[in-house]
mmCIF file of C-alpha atoms and ligand atoms in Angstrom:
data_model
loop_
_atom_site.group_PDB
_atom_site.id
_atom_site.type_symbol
_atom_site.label_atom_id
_atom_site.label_comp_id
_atom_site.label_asym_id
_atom_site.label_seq_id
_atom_site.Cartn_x
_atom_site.Cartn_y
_atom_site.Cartn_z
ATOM 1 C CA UNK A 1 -22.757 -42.590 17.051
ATOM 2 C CA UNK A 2 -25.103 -40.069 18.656
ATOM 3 C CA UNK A 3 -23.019 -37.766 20.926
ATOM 4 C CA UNK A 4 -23.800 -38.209 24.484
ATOM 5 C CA UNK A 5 -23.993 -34.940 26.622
ATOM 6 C CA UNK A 6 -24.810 -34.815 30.083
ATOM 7 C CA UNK A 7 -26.806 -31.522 31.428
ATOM 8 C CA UNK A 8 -26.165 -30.254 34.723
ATOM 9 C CA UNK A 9 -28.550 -31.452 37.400
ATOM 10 C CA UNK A 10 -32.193 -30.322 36.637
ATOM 11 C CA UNK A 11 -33.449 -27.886 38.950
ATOM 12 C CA UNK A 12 -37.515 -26.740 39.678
ATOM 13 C CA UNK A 13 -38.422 -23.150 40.661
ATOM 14 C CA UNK A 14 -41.930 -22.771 40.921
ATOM 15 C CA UNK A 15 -43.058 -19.026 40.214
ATOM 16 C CA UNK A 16 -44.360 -17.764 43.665
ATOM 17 C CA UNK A 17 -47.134 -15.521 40.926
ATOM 18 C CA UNK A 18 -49.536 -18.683 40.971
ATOM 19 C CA UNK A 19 -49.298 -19.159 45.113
ATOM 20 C CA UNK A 20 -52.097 -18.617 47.363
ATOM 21 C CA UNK A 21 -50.668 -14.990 48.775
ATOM 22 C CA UNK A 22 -53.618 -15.339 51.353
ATOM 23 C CA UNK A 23 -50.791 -17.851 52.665
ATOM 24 C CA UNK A 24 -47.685 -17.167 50.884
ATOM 25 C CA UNK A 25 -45.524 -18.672 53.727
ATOM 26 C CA UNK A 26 -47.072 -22.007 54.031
ATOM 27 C CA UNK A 27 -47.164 -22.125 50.355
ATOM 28 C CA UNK A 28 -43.397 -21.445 49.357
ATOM 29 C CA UNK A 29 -42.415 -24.011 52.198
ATOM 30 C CA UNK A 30 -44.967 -26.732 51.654
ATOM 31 C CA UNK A 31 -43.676 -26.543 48.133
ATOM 32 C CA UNK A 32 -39.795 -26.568 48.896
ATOM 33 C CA UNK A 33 -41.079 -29.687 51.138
ATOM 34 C CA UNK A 34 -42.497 -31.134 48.057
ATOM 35 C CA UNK A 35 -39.401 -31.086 46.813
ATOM 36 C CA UNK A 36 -38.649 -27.855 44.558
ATOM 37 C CA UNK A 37 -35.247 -26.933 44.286
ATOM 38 C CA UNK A 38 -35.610 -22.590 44.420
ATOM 39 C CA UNK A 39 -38.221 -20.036 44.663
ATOM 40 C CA UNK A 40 -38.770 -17.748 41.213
ATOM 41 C CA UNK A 41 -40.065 -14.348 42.360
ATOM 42 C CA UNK A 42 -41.887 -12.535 39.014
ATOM 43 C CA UNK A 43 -41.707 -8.830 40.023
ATOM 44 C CA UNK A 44 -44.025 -7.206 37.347
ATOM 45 C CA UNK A 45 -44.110 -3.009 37.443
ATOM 46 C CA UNK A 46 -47.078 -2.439 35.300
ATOM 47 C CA UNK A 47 -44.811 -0.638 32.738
ATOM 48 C CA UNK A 48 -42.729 -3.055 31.676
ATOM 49 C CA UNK A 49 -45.303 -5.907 31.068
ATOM 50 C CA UNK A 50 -48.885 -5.578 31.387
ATOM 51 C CA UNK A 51 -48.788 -6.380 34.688
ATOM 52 C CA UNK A 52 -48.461 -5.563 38.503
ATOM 53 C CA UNK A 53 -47.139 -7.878 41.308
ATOM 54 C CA UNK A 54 -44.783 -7.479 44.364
ATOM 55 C CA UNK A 55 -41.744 -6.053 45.727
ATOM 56 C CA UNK A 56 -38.625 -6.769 47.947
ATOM 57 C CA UNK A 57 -40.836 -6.570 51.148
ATOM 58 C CA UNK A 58 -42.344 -9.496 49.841
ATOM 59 C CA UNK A 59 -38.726 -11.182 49.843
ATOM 60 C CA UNK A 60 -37.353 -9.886 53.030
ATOM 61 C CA UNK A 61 -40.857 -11.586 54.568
ATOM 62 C CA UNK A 62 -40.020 -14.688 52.959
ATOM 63 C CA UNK A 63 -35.876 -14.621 53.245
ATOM 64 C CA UNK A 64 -35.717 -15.616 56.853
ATOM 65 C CA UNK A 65 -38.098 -18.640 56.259
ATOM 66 C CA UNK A 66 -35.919 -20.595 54.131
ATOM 67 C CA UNK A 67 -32.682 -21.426 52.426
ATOM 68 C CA UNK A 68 -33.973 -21.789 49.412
ATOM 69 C CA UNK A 69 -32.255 -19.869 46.340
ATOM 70 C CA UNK A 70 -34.878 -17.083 45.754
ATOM 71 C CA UNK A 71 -34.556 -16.422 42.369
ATOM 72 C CA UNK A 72 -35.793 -12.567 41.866
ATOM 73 C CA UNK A 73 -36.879 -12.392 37.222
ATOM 74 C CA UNK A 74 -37.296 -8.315 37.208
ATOM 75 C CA UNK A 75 -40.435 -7.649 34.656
ATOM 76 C CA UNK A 76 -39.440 -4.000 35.229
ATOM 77 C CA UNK A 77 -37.901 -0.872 33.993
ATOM 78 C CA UNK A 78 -34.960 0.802 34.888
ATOM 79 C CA UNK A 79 -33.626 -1.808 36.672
ATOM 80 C CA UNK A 80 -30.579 -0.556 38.531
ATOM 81 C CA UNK A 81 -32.697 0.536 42.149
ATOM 82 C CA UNK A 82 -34.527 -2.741 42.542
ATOM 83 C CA UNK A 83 -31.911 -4.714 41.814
ATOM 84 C CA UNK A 84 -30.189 -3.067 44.825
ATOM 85 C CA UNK A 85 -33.322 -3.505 46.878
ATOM 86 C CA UNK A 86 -33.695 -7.073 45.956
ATOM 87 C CA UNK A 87 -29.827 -7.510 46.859
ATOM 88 C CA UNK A 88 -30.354 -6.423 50.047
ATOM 89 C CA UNK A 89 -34.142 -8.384 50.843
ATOM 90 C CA UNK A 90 -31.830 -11.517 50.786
ATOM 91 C CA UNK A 91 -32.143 -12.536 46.330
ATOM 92 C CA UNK A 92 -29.851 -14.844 45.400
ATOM 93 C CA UNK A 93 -30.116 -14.516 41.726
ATOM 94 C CA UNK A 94 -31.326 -11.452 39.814
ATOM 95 C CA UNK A 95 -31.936 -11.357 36.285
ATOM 96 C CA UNK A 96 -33.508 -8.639 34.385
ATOM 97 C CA UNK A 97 -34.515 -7.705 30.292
ATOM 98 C CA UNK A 98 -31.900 -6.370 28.615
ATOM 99 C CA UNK A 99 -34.298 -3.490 27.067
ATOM 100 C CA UNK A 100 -34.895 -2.310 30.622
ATOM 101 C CA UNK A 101 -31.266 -1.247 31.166
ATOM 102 C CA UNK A 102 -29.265 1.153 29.338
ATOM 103 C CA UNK A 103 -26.240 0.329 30.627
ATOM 104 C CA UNK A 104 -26.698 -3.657 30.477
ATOM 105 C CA UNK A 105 -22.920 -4.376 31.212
ATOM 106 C CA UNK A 106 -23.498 -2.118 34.627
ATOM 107 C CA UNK A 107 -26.429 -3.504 35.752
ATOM 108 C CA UNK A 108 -25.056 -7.088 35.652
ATOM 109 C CA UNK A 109 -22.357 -5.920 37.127
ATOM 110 C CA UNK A 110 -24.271 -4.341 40.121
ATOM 111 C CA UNK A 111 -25.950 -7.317 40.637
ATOM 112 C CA UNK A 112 -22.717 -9.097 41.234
ATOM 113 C CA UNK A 113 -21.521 -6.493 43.434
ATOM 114 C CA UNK A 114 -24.204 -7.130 45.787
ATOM 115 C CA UNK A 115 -23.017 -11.022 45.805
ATOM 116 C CA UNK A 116 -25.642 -12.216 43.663
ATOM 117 C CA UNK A 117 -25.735 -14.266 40.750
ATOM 118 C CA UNK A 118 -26.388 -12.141 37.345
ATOM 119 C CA UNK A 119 -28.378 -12.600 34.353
ATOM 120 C CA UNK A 120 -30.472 -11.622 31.659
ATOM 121 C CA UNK A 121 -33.640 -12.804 30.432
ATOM 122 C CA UNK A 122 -34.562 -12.990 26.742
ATOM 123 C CA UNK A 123 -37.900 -12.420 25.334
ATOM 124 C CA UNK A 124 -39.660 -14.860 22.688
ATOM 125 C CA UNK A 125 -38.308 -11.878 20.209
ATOM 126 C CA UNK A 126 -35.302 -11.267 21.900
ATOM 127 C CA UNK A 127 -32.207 -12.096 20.047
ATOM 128 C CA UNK A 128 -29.097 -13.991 21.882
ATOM 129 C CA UNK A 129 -26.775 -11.744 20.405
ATOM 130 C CA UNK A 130 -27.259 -9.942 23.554
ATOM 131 C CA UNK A 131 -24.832 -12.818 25.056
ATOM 132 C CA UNK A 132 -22.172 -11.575 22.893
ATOM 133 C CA UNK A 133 -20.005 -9.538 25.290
ATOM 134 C CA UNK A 134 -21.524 -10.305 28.175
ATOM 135 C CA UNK A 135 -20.592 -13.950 28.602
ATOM 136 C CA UNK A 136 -18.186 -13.415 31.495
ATOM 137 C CA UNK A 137 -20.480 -11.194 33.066
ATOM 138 C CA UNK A 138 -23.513 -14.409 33.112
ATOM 139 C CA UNK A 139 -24.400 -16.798 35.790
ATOM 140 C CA UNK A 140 -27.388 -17.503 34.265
ATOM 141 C CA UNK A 141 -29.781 -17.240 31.271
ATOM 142 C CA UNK A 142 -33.859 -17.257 31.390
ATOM 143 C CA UNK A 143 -35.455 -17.818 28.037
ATOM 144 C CA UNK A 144 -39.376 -16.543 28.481
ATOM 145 C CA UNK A 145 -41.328 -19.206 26.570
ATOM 146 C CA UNK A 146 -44.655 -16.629 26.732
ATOM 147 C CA UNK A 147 -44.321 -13.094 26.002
ATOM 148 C CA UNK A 148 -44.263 -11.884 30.185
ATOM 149 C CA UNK A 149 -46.681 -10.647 31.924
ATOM 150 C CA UNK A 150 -49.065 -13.302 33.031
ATOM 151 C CA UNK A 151 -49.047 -16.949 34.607
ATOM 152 C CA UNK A 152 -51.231 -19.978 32.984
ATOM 153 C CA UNK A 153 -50.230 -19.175 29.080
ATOM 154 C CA UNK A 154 -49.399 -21.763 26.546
ATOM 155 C CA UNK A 155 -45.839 -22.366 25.753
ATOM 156 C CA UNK A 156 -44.143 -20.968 22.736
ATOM 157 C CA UNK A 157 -42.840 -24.028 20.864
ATOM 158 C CA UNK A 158 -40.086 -21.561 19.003
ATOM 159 C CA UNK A 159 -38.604 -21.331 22.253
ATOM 160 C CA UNK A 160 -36.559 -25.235 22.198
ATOM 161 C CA UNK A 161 -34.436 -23.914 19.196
ATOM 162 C CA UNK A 162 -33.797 -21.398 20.787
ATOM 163 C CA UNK A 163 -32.788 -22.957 23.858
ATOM 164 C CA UNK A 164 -30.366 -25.429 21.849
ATOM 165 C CA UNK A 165 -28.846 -22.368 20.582
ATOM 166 C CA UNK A 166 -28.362 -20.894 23.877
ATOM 167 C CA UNK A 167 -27.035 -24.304 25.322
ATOM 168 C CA UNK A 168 -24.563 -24.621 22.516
ATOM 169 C CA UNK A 169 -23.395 -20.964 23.442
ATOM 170 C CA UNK A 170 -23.221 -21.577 27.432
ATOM 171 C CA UNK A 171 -21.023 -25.007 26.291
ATOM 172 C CA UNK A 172 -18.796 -23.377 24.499
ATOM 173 C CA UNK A 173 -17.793 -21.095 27.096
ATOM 174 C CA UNK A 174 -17.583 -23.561 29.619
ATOM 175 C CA UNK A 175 -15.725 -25.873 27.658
ATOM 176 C CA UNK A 176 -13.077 -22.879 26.894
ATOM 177 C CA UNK A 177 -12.268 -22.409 30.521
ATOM 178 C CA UNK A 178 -15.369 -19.865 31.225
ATOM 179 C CA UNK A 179 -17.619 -19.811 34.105
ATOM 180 C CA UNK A 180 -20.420 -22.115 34.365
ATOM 181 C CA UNK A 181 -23.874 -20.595 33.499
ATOM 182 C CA UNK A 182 -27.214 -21.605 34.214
ATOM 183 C CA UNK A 183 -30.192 -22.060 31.576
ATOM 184 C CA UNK A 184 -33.534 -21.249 32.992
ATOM 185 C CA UNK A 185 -36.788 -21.417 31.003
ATOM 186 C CA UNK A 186 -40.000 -19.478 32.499
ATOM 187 C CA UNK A 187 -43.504 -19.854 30.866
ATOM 188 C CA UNK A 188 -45.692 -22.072 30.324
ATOM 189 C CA UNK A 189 -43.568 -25.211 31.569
ATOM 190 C CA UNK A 190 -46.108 -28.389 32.409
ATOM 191 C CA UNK A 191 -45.189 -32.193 32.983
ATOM 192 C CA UNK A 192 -46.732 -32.701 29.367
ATOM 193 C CA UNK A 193 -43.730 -30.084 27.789
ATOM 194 C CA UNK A 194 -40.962 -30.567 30.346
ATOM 195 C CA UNK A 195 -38.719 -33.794 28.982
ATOM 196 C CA UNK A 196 -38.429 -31.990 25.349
ATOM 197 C CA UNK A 197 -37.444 -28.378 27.036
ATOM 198 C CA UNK A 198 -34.955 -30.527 28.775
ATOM 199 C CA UNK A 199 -33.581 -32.240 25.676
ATOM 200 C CA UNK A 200 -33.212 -28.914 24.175
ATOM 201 C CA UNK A 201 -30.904 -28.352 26.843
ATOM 202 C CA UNK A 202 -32.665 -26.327 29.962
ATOM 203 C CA UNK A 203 -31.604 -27.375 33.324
ATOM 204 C CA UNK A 204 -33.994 -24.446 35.341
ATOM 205 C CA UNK A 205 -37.014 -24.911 34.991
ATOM 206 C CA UNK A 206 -39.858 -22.401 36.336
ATOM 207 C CA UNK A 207 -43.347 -23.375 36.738
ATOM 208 C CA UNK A 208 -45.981 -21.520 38.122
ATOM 209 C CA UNK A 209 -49.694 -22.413 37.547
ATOM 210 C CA UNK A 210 -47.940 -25.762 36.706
ATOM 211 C CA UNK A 211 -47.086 -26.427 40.405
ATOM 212 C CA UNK A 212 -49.246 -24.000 42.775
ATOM 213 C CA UNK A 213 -52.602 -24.864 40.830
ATOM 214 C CA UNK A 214 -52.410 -28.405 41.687
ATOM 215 C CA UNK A 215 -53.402 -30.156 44.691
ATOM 216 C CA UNK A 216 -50.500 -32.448 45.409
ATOM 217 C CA UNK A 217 -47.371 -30.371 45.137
ATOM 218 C CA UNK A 218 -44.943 -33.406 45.715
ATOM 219 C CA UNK A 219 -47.194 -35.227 42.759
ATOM 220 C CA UNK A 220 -46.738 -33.011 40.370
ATOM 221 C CA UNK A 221 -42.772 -32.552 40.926
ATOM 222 C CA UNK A 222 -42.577 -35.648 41.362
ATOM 223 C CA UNK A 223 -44.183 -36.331 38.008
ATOM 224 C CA UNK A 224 -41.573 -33.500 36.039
ATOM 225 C CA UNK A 225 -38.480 -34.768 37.585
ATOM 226 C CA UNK A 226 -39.469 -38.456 35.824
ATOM 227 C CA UNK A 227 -39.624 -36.589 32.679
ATOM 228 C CA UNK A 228 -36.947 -34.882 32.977
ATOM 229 C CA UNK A 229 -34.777 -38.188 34.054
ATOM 230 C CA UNK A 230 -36.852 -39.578 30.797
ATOM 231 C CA UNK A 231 -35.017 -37.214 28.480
ATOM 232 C CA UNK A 232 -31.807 -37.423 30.142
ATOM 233 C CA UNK A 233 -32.123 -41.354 29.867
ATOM 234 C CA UNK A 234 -33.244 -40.569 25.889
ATOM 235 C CA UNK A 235 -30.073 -38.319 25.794
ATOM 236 C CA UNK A 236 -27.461 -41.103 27.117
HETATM 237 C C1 DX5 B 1 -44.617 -14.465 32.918
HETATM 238 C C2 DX5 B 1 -44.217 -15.170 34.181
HETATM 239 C C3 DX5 B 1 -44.728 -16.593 34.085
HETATM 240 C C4 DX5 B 1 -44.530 -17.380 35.318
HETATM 241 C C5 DX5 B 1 -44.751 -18.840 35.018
HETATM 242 O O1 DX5 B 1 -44.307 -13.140 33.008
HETATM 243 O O2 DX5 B 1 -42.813 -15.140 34.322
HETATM 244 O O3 DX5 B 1 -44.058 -17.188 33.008
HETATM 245 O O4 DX5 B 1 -43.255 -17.222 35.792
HETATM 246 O O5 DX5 B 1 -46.103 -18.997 34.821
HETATM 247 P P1 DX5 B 1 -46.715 -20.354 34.232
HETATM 248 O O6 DX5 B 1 -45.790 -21.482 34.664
HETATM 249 O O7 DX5 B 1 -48.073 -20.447 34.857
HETATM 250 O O8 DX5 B 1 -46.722 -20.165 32.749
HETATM 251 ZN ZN1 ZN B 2 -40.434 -15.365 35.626
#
């Protein structure tokens, strides 16, 4: 007898780094309308990653035209300052790479401070034994499934392991009285890919050029909430 486990409810959060910024509004609405769940903001500093995209102006535009979770993944080193920054443009949820912080127990603690929800984000190389003493301190977990930096790359397969590791970790700590915690995958996420990063036990799921380079928004979440309800239905 296969055990049955039920996930919590799948959420989408396409990555606002494949939008049309000539129209950045109309884009992060007409895809909430569509039917996306939150809004994943990849702040890149061009030290950090190989890479350089926006700031918290680019939040405190967008914070007063929706409701939306905006979900701020900090590609960026030291941390602690835009994490305060991003607090205050109106994030929700704040996670950052545990190399970027020296004090990784702080930051996640500042983050919290500022009524947002805390987490860290793990790197195709970075080990989970991060999570060790910080479990009370998580509200969520991102596992990159491309090494950061860029939208439109392939996923990295190693990454569903990795994820059933990390969802055996988070259930465990629920099921012991802790606090629930979210498990977010960013990178290379696509309709094809998205029902077996579900079975491995994601229930965030960020997709950039996945969503934004398509013509029918609705369509194409449409399309990854089937498979995702396909895996769950596999899981049952
Ligand atoms: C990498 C970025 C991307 C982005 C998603 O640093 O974090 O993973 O969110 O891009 P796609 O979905 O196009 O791989
Ligand atoms: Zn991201």
């Amino acid at each position: 007898m296969t055990a049955t486990r039920t996930l919590p409810q799948a959420r989408l959060a396409p990555s606002i780094l494949s939008a049309d910024f000539t129209r950045l509004g109309q884009e992060v609405s007409d895809v909430l309308n569509a039917g996306a769940d939150w809004i994943h903001f990849d702040v890149m500093d061009n030290h950090f990653v190989p890479n350089l995209t926006f700031g918290p102006m680019i939040c405190e535009a967008l914070r007063p035209t929706t409701d939306a979770v905006i979900d701020v993944h900090l590609m960026a080193e030291p941390v602690d300052a835009l994490i305060t920054m991003f607090a205050k443009a109106g994030a929700n949820v704040i996670t950052f790479h545990p190399e970027a912080s020296h004090h990784v127990h702080r930051s996640l603690s500042l983050i919290r401070d500022h009524g947002c929800r805390a987490g860290l984000v793990f790197n195709p190389a970075t080990s989970l034994n991060w999570m060790d003493h910080l479990m009370d301190q998580l509200d969520i977990v991102l596992l990159m499934s491309v090494n950061p930096g860029f939208g439109g790359q392939s996923f990295i397969e190693s990454t569903l392991p990795k994820l059933a590791q990390a969802r055996a970790r988070i259930d465990a700590h629920v099921n012991a009285g802790g606090q629930p915690i979210a498990l977010e995958v960013d990178g290379g996420v696509k309709v094809q890919n998205i029902g077996r990063i579900r079975q491995a036990g994601a229930d965030t799921f960020v997709a950039g050029s996945a969503i934004f380079g398509q013509p029918d928004y609705a369509k194409v979440i449409d399309q990854m909430r089937l498979a995702i309800a396909q895996a769950d239905a596999g899981a049952a």
